[in-house]
Short mmCIF file of N, CA and C in Angstrom, two decimals:
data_model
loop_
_atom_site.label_atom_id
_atom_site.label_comp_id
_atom_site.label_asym_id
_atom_site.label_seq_id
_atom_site.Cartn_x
_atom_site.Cartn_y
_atom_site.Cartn_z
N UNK A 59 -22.10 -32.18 -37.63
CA UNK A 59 -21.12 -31.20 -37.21
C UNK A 59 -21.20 -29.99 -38.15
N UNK A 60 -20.99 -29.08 -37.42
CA UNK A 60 -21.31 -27.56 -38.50
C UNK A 60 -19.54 -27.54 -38.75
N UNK A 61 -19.45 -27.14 -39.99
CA UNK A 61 -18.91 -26.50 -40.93
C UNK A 61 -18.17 -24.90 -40.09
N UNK A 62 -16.67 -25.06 -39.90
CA UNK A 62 -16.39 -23.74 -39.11
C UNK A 62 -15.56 -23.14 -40.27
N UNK A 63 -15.38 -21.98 -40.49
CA UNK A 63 -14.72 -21.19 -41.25
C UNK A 63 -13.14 -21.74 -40.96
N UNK A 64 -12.26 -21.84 -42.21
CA UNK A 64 -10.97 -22.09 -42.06
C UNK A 64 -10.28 -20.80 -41.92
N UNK A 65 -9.30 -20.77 -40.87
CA UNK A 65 -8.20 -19.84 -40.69
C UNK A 65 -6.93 -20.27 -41.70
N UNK A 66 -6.70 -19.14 -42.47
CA UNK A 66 -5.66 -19.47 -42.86
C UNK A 66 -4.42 -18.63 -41.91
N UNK A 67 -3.13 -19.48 -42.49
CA UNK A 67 -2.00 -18.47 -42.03
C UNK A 67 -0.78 -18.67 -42.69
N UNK A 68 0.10 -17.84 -43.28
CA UNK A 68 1.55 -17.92 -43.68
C UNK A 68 2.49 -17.64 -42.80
N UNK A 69 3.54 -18.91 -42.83
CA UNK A 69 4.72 -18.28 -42.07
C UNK A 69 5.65 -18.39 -42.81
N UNK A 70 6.10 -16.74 -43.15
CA UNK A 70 7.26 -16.36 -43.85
C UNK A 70 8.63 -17.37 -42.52
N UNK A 71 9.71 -17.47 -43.28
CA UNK A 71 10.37 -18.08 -42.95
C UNK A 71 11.50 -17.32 -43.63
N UNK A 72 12.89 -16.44 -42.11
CA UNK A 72 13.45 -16.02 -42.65
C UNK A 72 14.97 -16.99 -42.64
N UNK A 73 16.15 -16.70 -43.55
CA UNK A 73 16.75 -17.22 -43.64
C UNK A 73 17.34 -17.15 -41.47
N UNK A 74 17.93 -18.33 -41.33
CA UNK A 74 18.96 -18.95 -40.08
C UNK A 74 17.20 -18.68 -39.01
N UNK A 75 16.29 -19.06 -39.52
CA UNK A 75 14.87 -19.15 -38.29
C UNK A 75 15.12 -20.22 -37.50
N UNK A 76 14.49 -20.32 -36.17
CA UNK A 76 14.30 -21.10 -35.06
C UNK A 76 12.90 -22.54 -35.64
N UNK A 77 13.59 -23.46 -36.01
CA UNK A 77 12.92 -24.47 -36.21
C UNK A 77 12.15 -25.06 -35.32
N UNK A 78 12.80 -24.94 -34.12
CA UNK A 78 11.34 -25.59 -32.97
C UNK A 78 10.78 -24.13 -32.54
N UNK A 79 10.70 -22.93 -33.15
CA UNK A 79 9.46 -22.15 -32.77
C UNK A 79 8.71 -22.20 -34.21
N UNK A 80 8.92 -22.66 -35.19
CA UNK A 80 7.87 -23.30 -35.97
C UNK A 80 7.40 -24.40 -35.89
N UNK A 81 7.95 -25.22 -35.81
CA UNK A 81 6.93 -26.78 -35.05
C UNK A 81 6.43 -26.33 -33.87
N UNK A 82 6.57 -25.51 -33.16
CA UNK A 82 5.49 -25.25 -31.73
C UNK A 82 4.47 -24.67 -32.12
N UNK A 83 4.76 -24.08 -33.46
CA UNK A 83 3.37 -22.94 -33.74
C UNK A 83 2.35 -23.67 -35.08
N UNK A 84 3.28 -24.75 -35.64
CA UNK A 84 2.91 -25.72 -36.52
C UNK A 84 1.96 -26.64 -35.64
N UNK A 85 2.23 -27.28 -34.84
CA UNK A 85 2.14 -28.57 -34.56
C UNK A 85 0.46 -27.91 -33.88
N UNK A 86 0.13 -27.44 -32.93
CA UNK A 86 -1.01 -26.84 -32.89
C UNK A 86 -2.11 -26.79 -33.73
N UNK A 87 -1.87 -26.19 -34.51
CA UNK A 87 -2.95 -26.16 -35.71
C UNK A 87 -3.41 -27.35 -36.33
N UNK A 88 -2.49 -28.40 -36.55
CA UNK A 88 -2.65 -29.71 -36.93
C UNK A 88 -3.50 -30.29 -36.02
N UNK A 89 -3.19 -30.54 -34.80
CA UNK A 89 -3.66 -31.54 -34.18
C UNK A 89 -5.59 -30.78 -33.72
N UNK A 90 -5.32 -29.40 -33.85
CA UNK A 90 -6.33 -28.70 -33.73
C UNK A 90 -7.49 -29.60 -34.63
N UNK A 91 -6.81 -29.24 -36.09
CA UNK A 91 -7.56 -30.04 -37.34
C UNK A 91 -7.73 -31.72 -37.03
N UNK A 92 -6.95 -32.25 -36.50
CA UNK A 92 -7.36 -33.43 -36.43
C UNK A 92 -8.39 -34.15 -35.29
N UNK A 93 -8.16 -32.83 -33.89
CA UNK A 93 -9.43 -33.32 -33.43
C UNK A 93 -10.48 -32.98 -33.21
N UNK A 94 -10.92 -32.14 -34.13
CA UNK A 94 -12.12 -31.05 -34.78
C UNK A 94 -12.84 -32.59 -36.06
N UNK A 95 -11.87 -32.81 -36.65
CA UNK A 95 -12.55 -33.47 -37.56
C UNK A 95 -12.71 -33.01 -38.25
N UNK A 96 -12.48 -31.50 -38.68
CA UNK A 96 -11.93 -30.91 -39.83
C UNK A 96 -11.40 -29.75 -39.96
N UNK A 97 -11.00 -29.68 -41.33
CA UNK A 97 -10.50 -28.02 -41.50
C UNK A 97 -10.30 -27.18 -40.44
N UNK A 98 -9.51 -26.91 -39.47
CA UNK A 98 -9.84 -25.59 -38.75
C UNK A 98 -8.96 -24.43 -39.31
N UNK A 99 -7.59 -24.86 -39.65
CA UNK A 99 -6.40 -24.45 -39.85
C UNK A 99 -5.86 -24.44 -41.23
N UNK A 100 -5.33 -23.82 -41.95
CA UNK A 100 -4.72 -23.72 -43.32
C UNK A 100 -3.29 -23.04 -43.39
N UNK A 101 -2.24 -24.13 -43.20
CA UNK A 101 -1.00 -23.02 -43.66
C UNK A 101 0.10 -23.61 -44.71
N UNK A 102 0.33 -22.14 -45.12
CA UNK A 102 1.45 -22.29 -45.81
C UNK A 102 2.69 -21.64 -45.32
N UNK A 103 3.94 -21.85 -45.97
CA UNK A 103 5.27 -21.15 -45.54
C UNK A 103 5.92 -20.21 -47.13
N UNK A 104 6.50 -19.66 -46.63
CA UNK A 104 7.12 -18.88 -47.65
C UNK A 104 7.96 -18.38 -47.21
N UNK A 105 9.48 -18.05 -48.58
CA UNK A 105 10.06 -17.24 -47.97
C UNK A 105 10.55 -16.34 -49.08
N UNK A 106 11.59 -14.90 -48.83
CA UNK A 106 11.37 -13.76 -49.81
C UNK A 106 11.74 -14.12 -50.93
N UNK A 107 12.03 -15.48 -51.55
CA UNK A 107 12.33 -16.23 -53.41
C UNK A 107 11.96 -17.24 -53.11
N UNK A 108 11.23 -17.92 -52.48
CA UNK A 108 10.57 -19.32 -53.06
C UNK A 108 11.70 -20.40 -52.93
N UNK A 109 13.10 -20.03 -52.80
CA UNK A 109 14.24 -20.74 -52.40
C UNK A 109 13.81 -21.51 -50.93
N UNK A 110 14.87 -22.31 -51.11
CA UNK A 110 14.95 -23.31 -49.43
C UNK A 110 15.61 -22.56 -48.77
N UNK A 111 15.21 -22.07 -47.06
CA UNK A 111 15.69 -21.04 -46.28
C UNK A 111 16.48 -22.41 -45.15
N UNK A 112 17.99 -21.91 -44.45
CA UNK A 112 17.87 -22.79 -43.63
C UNK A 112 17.67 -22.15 -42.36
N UNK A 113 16.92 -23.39 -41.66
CA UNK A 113 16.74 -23.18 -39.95
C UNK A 113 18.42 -23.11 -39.43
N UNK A 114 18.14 -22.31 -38.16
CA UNK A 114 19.29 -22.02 -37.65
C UNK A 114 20.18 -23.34 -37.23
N UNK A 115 19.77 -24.44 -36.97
CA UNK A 115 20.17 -25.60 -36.92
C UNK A 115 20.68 -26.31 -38.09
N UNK A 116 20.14 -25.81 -39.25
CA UNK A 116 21.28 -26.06 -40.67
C UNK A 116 20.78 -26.73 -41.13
N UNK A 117 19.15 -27.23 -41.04
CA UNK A 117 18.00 -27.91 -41.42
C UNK A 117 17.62 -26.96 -42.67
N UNK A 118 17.68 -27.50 -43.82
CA UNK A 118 16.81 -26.38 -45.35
C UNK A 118 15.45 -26.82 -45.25
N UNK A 119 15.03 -25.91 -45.37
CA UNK A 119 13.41 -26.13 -45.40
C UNK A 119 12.56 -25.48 -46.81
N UNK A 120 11.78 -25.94 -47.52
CA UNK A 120 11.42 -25.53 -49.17
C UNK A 120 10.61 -25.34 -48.55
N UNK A 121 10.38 -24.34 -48.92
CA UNK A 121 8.94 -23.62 -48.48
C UNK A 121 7.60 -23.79 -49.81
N UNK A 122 6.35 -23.11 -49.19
CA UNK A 122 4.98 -23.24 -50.32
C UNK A 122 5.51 -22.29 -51.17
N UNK A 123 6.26 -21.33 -51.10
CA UNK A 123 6.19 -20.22 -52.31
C UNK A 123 7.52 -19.06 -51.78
N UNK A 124 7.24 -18.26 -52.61
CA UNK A 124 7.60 -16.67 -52.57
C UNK A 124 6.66 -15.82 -51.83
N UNK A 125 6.84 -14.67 -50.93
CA UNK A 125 6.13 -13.79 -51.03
C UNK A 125 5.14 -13.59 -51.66
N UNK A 126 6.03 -13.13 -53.05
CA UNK A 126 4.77 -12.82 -54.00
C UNK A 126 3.66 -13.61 -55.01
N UNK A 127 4.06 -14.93 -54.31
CA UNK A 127 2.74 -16.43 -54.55
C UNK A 127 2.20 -16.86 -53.32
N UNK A 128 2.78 -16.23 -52.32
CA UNK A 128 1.21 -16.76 -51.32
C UNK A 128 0.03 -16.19 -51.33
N UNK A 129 -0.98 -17.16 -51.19
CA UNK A 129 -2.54 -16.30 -50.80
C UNK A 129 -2.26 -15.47 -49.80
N UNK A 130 -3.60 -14.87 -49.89
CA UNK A 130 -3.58 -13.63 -49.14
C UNK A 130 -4.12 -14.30 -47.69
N UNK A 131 -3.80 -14.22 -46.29
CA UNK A 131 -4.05 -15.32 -45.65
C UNK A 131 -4.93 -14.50 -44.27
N UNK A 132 -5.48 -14.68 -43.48
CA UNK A 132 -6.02 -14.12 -42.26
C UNK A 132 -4.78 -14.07 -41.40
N UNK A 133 -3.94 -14.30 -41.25
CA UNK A 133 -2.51 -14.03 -40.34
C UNK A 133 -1.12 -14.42 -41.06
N UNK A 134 -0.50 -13.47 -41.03
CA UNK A 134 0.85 -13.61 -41.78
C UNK A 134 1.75 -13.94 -40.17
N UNK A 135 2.47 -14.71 -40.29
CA UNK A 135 3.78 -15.02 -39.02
C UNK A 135 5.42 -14.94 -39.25
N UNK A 136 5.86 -13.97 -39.02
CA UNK A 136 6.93 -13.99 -39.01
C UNK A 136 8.11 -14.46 -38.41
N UNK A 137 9.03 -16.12 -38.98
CA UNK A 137 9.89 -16.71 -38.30
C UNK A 137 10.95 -16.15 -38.18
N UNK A 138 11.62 -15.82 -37.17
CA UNK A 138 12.88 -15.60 -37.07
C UNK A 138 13.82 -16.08 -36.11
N UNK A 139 14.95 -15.72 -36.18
CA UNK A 139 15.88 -16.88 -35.55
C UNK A 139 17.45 -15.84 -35.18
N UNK A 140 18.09 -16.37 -35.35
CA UNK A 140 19.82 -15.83 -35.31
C UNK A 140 19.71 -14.52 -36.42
N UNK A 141 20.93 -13.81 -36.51
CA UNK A 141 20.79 -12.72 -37.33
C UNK A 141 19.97 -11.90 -38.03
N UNK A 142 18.99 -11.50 -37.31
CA UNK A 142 17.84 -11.10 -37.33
C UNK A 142 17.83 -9.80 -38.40
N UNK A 143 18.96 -9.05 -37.77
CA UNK A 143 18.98 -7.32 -38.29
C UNK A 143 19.37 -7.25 -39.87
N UNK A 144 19.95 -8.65 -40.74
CA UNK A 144 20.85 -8.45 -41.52
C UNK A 144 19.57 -9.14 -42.32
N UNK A 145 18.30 -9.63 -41.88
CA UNK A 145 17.60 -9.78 -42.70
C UNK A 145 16.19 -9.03 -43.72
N UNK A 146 16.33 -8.25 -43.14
CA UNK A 146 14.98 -7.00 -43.22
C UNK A 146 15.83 -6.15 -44.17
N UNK A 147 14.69 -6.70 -45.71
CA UNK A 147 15.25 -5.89 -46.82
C UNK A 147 13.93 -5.24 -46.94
N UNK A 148 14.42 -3.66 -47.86
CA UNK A 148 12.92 -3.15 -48.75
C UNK A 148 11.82 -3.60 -48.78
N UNK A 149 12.20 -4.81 -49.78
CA UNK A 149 11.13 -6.00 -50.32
C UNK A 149 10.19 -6.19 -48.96
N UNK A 150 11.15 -6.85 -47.93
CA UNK A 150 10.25 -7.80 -47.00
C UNK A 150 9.38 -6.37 -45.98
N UNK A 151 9.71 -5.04 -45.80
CA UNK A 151 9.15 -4.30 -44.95
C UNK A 151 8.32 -3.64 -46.01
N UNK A 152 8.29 -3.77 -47.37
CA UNK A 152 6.92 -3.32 -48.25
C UNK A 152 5.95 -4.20 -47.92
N UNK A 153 6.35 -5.48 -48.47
CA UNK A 153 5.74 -6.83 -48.31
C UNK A 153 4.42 -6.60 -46.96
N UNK A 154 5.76 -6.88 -45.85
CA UNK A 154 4.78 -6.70 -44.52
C UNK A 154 3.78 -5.51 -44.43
N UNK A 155 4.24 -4.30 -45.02
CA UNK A 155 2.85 -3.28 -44.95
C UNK A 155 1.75 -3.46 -45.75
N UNK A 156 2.28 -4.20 -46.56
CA UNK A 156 0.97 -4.39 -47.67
C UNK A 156 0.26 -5.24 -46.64
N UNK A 157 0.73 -6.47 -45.93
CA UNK A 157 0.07 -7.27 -45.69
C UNK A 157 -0.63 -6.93 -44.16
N UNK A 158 -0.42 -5.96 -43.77
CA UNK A 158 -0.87 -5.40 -42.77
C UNK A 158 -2.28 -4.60 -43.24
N UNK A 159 -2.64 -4.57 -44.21
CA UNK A 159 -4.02 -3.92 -44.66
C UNK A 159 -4.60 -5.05 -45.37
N UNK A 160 -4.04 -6.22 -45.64
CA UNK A 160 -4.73 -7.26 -46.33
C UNK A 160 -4.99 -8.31 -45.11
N UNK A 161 -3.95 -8.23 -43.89
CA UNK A 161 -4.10 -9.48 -43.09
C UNK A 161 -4.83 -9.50 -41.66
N UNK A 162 -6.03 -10.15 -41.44
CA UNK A 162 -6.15 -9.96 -40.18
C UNK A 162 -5.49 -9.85 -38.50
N UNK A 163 -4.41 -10.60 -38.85
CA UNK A 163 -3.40 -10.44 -37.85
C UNK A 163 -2.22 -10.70 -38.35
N UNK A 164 -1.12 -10.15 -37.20
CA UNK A 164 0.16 -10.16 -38.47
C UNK A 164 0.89 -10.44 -37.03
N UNK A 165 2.22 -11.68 -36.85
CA UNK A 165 2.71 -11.84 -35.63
C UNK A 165 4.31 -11.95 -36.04
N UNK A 166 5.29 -12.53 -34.97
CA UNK A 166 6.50 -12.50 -35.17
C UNK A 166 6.41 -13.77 -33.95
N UNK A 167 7.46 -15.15 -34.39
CA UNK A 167 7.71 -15.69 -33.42
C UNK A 167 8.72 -15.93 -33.21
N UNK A 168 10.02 -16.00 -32.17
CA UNK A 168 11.60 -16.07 -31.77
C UNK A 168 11.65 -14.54 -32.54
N UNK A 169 12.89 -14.52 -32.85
CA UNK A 169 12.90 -12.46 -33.40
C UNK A 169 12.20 -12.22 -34.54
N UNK A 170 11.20 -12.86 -34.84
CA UNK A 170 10.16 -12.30 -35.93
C UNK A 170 9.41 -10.91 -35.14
N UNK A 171 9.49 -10.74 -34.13
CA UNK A 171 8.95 -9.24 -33.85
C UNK A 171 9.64 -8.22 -34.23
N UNK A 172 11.13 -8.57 -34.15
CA UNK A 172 11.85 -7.47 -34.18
C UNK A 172 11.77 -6.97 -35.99
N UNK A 173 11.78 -7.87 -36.88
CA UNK A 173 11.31 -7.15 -38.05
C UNK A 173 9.81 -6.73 -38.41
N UNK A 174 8.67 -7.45 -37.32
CA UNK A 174 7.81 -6.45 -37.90
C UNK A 174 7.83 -4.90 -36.79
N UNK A 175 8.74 -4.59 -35.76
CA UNK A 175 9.38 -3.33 -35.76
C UNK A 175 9.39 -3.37 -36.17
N UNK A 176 10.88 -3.16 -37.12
CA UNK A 176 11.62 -2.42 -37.69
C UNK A 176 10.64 -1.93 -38.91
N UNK A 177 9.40 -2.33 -39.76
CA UNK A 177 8.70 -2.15 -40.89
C UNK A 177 7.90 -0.98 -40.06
N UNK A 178 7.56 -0.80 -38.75
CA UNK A 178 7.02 0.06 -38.06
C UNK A 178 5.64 -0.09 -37.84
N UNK A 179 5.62 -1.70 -37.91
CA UNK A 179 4.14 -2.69 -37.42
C UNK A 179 3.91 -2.91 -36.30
N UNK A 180 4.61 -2.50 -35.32
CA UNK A 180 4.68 -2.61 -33.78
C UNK A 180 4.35 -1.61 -33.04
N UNK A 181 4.23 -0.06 -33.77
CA UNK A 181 4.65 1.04 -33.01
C UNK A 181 3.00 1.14 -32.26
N UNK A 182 2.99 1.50 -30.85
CA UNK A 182 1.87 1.35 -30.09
C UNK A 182 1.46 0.09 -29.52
N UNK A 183 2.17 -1.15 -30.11
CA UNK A 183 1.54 -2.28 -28.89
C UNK A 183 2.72 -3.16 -28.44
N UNK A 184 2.09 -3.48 -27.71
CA UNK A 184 2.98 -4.29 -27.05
C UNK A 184 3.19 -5.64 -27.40
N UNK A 185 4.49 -6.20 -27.04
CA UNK A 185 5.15 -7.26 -28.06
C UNK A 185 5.84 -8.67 -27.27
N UNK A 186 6.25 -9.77 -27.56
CA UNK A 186 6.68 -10.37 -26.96
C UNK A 186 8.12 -10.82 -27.47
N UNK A 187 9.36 -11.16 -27.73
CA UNK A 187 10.48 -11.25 -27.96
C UNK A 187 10.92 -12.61 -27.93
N UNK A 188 12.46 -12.78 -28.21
CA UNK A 188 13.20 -14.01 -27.54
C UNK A 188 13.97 -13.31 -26.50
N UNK A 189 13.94 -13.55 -24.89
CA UNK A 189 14.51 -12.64 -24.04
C UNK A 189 15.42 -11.74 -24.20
N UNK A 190 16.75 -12.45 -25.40
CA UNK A 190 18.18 -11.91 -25.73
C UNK A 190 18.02 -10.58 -26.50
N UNK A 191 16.55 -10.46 -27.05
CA UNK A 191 16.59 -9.46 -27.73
C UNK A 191 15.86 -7.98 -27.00
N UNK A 192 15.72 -8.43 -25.90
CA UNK A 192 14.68 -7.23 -25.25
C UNK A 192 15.45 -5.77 -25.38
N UNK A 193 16.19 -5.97 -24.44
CA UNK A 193 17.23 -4.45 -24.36
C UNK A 193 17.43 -3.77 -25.92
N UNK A 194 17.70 -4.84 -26.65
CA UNK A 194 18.24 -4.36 -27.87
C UNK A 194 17.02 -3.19 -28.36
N UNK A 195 15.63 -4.36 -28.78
CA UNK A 195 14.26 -3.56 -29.29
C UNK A 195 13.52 -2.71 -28.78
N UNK A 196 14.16 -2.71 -27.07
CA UNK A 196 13.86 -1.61 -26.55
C UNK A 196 14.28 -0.38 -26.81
N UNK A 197 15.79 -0.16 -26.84
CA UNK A 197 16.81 0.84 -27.40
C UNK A 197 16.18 0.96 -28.93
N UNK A 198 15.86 0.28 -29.91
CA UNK A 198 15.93 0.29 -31.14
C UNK A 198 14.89 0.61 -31.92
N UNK A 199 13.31 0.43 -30.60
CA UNK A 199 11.94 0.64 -30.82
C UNK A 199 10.99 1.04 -30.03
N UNK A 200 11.50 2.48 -29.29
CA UNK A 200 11.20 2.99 -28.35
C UNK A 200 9.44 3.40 -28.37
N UNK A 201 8.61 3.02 -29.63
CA UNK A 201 7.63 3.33 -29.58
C UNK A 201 6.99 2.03 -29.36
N UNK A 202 7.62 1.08 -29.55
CA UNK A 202 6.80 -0.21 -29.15
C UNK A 202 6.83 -0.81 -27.31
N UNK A 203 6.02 -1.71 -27.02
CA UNK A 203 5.84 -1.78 -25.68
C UNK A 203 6.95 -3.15 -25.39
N UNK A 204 7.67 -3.31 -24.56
CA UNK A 204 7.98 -4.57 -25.17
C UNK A 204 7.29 -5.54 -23.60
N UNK A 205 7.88 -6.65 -23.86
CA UNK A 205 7.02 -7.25 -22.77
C UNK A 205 7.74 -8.83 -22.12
N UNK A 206 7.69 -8.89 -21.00
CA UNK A 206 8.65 -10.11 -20.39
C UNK A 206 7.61 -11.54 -20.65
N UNK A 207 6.72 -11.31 -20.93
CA UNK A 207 5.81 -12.63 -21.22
C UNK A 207 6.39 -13.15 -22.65
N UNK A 208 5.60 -15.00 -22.52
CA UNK A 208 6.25 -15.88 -23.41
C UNK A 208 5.70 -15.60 -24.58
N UNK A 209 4.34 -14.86 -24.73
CA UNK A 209 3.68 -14.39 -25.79
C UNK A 209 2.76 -13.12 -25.42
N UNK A 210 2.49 -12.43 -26.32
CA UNK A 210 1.55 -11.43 -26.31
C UNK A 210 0.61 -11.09 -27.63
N UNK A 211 -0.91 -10.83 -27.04
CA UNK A 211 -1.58 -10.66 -28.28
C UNK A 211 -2.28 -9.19 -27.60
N UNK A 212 -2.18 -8.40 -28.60
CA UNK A 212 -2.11 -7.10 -28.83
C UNK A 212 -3.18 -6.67 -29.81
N UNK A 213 -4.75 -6.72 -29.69
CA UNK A 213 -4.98 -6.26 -30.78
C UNK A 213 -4.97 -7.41 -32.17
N UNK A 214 -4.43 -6.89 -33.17
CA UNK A 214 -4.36 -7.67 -34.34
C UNK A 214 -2.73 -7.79 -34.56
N UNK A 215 -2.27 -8.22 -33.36
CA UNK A 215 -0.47 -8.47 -33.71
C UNK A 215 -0.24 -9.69 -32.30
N UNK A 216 0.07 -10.37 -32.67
CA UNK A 216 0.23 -11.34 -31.46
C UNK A 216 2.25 -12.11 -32.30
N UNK A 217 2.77 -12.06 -31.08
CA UNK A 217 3.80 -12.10 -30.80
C UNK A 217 4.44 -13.06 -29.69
N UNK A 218 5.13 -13.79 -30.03
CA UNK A 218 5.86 -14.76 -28.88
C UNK A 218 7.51 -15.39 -28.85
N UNK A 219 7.92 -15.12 -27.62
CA UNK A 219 9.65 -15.66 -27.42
C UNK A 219 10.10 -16.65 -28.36
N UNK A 220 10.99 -17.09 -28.48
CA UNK A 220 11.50 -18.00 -28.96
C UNK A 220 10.95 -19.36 -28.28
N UNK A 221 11.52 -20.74 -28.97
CA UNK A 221 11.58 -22.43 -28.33
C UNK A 221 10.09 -22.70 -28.75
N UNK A 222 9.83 -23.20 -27.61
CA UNK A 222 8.44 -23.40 -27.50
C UNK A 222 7.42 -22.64 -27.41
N UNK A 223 7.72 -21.24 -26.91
CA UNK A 223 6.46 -20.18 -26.40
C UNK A 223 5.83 -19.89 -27.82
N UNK A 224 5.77 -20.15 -28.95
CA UNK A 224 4.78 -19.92 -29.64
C UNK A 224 3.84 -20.91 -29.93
N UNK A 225 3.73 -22.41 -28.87
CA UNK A 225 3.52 -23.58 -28.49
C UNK A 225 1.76 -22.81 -27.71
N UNK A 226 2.40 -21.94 -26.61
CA UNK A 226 1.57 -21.48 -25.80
C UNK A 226 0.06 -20.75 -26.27
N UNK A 227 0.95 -20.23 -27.24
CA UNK A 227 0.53 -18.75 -28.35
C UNK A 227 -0.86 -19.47 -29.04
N UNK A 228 -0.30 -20.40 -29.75
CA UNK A 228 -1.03 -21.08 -30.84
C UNK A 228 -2.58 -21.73 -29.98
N UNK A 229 -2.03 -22.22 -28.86
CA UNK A 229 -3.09 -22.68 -28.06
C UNK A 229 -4.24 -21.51 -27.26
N UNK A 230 -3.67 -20.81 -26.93
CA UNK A 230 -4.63 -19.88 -26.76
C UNK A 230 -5.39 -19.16 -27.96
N UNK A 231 -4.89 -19.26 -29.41
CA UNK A 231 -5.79 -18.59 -30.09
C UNK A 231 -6.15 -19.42 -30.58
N UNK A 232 -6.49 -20.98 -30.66
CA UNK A 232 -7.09 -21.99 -31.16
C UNK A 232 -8.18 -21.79 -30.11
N UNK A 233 -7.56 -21.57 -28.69
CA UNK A 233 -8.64 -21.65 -27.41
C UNK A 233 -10.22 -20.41 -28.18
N UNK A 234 -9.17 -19.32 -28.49
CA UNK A 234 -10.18 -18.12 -28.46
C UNK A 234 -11.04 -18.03 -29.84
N UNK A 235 -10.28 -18.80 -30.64
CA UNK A 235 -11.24 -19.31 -32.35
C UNK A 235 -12.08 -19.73 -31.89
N UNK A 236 -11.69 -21.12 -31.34
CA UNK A 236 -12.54 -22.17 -31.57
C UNK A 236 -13.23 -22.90 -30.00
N UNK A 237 -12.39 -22.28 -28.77
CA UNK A 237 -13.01 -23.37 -27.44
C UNK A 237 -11.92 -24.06 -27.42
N UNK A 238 -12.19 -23.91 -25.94
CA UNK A 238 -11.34 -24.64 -25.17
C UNK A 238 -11.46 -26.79 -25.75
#
């Protein structure tokens, strides 16, 4: 068996995130790796102090690091969940631009799009949401496209709804890495 290049990826994890749109986007990659027979996938989590963030369900989750201790990864993912607007500090929209010239793709899953808007990582493509938030990021990010699908990949920004749809997400770009 040949030897395939490992993808890495970080998913920042913001405080009150959607826990089953990280196990949908988790669980993929794993089983990817397990029936490859090896390596395909590499992730870590982080969030903006290295503190335990909780899922919106009131689940704490310890993440691999801080921000500023994760590797530098081929896709950064942004979790988000409930109170979306009250989380996008300085820090995290420097953070994300830096990592937008270091990362090969950079996504948002449940309202993780709406902060990489707001950093102004969206402006020109089109995006995918958690439905509740459409109107809002429409009004709020009139340069971005937004979009009624469960996911969207755009270029080097791929984006998907809340629940499960980053379930969908993960599988199609495992499809387009690696084969069906």
């Amino acid at each position: 068996m040949t030897a395939r290049p490992i993808n890495s990826l970080v998913f920042l994890l913001l405080d009150q995130f959607t826990l089953i749109s990280l196990a949908s986007a988790l669980e993929p990659l794993r089983m990817a790796n397990q029936l490859a027979g090896q390596e395909l996938y590499r992730w870590h989590t982080a969030s903006l102090d290295g503190k335990p963030v909780w899922a919106s369900d009131g689940v704490p989750i310890t993440p691999d690091g801080s921000i500023s201790s994760v590797p530098v990864a081929d896709s950064v993912i942004v979790c988000g969940g409930i109170g979306i607007q009250g989380t996008v500090t300085g820090e995290l929209v420097k953070w994300l631009r830096s990592q937008a010239r270091y990362s090969k793709r950079l996504g948002g899953i449940c309202t993780g799009s709406w902060v990489l808007a707001r950093a102004g990582l969206l402006d020109g493509y089109e995006c995918s949401v958690h439905w509740e938030w459409l109107a809002a990021m429409q009004e709020a990010f009139p340069r971005v496209q937004l979009s009624t699908s469960l996911f969207t990949l755009d270029r080097d920004r791929l984006t998907s709804s809340g629940g499960t749809a980053p379930l969908d997400m993960m599988l199609h770009l495992i499809g387009r890495d690696h084969g069906h």
